[in-house]
Short mmCIF file of C-alpha atoms in Angstrom, two decimals:
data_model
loop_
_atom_site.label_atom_id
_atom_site.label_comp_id
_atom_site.label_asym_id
_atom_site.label_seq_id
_atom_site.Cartn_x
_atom_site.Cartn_y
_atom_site.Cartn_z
CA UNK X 1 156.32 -31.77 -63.02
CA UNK X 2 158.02 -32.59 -59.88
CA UNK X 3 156.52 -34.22 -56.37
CA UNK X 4 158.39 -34.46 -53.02
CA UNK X 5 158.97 -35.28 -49.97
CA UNK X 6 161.16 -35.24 -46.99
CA UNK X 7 163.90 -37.98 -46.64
CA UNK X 8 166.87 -39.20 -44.23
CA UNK X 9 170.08 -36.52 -44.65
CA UNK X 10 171.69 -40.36 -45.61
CA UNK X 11 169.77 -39.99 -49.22
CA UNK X 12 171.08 -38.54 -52.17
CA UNK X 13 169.25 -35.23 -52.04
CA UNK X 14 167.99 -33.53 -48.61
CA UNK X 15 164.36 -33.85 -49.58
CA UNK X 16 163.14 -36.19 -52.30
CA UNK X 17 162.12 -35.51 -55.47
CA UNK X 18 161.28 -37.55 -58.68
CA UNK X 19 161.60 -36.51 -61.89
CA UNK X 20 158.21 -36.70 -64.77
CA UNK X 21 159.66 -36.97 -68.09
CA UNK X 22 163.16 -36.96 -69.63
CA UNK X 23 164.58 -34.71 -67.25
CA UNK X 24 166.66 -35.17 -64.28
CA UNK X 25 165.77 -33.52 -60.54
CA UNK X 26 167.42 -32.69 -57.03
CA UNK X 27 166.86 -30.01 -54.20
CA UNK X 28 169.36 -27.87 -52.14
CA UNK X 29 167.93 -27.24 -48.77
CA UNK X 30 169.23 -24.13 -46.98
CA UNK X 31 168.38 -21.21 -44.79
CA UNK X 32 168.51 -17.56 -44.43
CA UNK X 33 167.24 -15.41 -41.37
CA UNK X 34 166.22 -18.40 -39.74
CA UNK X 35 163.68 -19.26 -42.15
CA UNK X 36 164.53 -22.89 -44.33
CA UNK X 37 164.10 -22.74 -47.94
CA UNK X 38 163.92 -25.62 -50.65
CA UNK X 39 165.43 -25.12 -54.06
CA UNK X 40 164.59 -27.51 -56.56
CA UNK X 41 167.11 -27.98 -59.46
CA UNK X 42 165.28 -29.47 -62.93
CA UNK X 43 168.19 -30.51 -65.53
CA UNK X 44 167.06 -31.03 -69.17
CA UNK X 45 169.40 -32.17 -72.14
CA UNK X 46 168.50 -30.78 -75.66
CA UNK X 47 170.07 -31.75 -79.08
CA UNK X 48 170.31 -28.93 -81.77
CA UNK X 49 168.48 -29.11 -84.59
CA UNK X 50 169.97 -26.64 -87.63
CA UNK X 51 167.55 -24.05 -88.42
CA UNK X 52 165.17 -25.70 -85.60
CA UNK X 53 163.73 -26.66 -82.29
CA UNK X 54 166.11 -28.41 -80.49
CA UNK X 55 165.14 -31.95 -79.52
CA UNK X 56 164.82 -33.48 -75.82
CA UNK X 57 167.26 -36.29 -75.47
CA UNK X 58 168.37 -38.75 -72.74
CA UNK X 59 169.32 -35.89 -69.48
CA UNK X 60 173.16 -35.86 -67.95
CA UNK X 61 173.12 -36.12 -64.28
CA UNK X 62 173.28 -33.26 -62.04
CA UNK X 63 176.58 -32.51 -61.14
CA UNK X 64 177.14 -32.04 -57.19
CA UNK X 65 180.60 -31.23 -57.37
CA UNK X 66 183.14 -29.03 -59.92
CA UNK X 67 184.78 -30.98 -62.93
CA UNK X 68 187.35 -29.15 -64.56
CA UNK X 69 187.80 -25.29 -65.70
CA UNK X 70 184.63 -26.09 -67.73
CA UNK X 71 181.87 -27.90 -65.84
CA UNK X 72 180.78 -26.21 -62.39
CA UNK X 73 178.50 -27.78 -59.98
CA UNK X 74 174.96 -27.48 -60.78
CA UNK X 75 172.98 -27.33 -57.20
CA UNK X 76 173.06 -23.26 -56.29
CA UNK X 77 171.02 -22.44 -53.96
CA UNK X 78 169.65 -19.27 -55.65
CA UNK X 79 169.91 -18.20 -59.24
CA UNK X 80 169.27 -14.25 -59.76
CA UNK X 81 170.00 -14.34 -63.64
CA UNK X 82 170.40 -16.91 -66.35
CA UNK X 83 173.89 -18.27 -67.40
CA UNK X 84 174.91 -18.58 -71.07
CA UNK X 85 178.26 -20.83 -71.56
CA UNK X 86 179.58 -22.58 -74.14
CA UNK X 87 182.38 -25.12 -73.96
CA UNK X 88 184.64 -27.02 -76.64
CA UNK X 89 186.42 -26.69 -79.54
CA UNK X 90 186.78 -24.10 -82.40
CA UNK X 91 187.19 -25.89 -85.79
CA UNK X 92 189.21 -24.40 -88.36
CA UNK X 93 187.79 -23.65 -92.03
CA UNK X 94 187.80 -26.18 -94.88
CA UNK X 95 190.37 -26.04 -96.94
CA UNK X 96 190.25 -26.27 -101.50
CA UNK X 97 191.57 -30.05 -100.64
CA UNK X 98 189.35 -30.92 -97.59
CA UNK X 99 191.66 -30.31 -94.62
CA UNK X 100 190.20 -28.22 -91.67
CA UNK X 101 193.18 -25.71 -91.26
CA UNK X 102 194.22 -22.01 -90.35
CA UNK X 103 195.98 -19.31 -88.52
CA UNK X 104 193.68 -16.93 -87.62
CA UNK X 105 189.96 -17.19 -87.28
CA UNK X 106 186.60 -16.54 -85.01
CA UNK X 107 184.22 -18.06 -82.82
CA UNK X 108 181.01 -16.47 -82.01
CA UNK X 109 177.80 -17.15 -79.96
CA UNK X 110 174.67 -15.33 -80.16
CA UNK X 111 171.40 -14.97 -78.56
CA UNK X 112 168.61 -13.59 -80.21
CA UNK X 113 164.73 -13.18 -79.26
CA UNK X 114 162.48 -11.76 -82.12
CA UNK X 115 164.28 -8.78 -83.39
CA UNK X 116 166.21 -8.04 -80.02
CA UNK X 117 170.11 -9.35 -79.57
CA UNK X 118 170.24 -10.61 -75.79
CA UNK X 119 173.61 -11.54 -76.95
CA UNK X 120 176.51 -11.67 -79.00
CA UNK X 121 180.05 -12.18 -78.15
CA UNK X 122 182.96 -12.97 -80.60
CA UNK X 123 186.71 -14.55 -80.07
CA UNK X 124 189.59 -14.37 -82.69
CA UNK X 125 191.63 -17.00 -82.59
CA UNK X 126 194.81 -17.43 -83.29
CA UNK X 127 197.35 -20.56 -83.26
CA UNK X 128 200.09 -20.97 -81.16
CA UNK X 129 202.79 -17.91 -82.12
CA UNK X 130 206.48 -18.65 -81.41
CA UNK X 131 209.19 -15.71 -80.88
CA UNK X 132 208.18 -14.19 -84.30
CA UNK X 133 204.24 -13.67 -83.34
CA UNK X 134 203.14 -15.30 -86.23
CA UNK X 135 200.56 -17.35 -85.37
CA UNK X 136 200.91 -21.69 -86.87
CA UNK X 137 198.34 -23.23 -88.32
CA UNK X 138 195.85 -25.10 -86.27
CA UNK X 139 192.63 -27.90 -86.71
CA UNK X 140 190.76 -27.22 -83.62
CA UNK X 141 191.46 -25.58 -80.64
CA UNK X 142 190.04 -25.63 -77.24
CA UNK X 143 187.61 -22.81 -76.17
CA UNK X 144 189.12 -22.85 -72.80
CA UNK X 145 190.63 -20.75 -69.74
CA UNK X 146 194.33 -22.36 -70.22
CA UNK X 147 194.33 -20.62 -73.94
CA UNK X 148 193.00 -17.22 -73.09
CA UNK X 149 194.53 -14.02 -71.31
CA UNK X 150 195.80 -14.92 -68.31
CA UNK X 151 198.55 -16.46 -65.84
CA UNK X 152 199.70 -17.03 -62.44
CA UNK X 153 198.89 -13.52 -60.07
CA UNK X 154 195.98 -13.07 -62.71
CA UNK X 155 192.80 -12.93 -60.64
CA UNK X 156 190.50 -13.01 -63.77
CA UNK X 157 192.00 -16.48 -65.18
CA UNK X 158 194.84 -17.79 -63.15
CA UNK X 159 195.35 -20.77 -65.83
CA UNK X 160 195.98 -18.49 -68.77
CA UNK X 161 198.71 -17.42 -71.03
CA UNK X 162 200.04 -14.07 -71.60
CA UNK X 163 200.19 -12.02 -68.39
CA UNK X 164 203.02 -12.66 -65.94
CA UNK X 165 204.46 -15.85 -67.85
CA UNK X 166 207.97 -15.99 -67.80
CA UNK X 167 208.12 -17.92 -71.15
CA UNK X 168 205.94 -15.09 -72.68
CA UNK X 169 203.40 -17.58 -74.39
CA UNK X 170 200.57 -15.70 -76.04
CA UNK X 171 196.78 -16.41 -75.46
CA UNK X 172 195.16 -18.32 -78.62
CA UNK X 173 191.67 -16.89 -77.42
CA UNK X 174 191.45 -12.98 -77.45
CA UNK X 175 188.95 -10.31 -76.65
CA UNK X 176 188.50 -8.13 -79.85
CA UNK X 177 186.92 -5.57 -78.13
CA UNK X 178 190.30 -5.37 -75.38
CA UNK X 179 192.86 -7.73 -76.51
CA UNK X 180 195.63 -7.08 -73.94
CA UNK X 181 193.53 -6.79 -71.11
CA UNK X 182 190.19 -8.79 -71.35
CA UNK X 183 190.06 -12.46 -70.79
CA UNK X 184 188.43 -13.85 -73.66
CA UNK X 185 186.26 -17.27 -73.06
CA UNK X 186 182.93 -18.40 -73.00
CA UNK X 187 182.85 -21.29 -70.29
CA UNK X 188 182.15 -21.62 -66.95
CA UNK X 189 184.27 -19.17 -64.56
CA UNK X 190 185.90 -21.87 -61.92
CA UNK X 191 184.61 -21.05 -58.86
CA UNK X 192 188.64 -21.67 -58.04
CA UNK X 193 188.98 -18.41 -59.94
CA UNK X 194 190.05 -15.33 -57.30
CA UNK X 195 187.92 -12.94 -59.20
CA UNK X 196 184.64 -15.05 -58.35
CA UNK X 197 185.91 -17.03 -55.02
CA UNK X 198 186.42 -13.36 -53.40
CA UNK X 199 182.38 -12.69 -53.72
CA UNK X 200 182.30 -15.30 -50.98
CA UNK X 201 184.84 -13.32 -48.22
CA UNK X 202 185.74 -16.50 -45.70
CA UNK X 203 183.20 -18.54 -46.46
CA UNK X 204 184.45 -21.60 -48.11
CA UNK X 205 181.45 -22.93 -51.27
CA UNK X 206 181.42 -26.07 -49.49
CA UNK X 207 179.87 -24.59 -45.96
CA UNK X 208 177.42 -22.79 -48.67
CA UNK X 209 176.31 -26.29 -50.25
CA UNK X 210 176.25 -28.63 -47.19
CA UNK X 211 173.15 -30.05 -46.48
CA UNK X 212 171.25 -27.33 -44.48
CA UNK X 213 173.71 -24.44 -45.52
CA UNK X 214 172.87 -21.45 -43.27
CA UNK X 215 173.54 -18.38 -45.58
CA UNK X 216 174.61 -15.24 -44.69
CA UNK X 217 172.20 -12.51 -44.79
CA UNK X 218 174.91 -10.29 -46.60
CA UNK X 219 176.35 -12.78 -49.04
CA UNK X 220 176.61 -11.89 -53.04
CA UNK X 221 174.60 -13.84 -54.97
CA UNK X 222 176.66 -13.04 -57.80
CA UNK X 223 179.04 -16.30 -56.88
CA UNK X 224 176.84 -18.41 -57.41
CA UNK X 225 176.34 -16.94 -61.64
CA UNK X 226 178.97 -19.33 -63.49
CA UNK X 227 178.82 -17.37 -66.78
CA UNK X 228 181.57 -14.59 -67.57
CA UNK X 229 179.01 -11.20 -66.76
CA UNK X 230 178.42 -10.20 -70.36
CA UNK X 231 177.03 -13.33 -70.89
CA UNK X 232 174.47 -13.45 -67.92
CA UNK X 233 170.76 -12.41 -69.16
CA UNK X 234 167.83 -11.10 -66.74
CA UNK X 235 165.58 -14.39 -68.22
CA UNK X 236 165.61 -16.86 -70.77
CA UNK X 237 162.37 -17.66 -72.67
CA UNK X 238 162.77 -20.41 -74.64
CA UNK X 239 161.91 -19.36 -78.00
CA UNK X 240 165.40 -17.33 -78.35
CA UNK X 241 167.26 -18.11 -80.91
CA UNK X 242 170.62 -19.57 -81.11
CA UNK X 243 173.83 -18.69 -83.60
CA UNK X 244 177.06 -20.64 -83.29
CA UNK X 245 179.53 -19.46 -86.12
#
């Protein structure tokens, strides 16, 4: 439950809202055609519960601004579809004497309502792989843009590995289902990235996010979905069920 009310453009948020409950609140006030609309943004943090509900816990404040490859602001305007990311580490397997270690393995995230998949994407993994292509043994590695297909020139993932380097490193994150050409990752795309900032044409995100942004009447909404596209569902629920392997 949220109540507002207008406020000074000197406030945090362009019209006031307080939060009921362990949530956290804001608005984003723009305009299209002339008309002004009010978006209000309602942040909840959950803690997973094996084989359970997740929990409410203590919420994370709304993030007005990007932080890193893996944490994109949080105060779009408009939302057409729901965003499914997941950012951190893979762990490697136990080992007989109790040491996390391997070469190869998966991660894999999975969305599930009832009997119907929404989603289910998998990464291999491999560790770094010198001249031979044999990859080394790893503990954990980062589920991020810097270790999946990409490189310098590459509009999909700019900060990868493995397409135009000159020191022909090799991504430790790869797309099963197209390894050489598919950037494999399940964060945030960086709205940085060429392949989403060109959904804007000229218009620079921060002209879209001031505090009365007017937006153009042709503008793809698309820029404003943070999740790679085959993890972006019509509508979340909230009885789905959730598989991290």
């Amino acid at each position: 439950m949220v109540s507002a009310k207008h406020m000074s453009v000197a406030s945090q948020w362009p019209v006031a809202v307080a939060a009921i409950g362990p949530v956290r609140a804001g608005t984003v006030l723009w305009s299209l055609s002339g008309s002004h609309q009010v978006s209000v943004i309602v942040k909840a943090r959950l803690g997973l519960v094996a084989g359970g509900a997740m929990t409410l816990t203590e919420p994370c404040p709304i993030r007005v601004s990007p932080q890193g490859d893996d944490a994109d602001r949080e105060i779009a305007p408009l939302l057409r579809r729901a965003d499914v990311v997941l950012t951190g580490h893979a762990w490697a397997p136990l080992t007989p004497d109790g040491r996390r270690s391997a070469a190869r393995s998966s991660a894999r995230l999975a969305l599930r309502r009832g009997a119907q998949t929404l989603l289910d994407k998998r990464i291999d993994i491999y560790g770094d792989r010198g001249p031979s292509g044999e990859p080394a043994p790893f503990e954990r590695l980062s589920l991020s843009y810097d270790r999946a297909l990409g490189g310098p020139g590459f509009d999909a993932n700019p900060s990868g590995r493995g397409a135009g380097d000159a020191t022909n490193t090799q991504p430790n994150l790869v797309d099963p289902r197209a390894p050489q050409t598919a950037v494999a990752c399940f964060a945030p795309v960086p709205e940085t990235f060429p392949s989403r900032h060109k959904l804007l044409g000229p218009q620079p995100p921060e002209r879209l996010l001031a505090l009365i942004a007017a937006v153009p009447a042709d503008l793809d909404w698309s820029y404003f979905q943070v999740a790679p596209l085959d993890q972006q569902l019509d509508r979340i629920v909230g009885d789905e069920w959730l598989l991290l392997e």
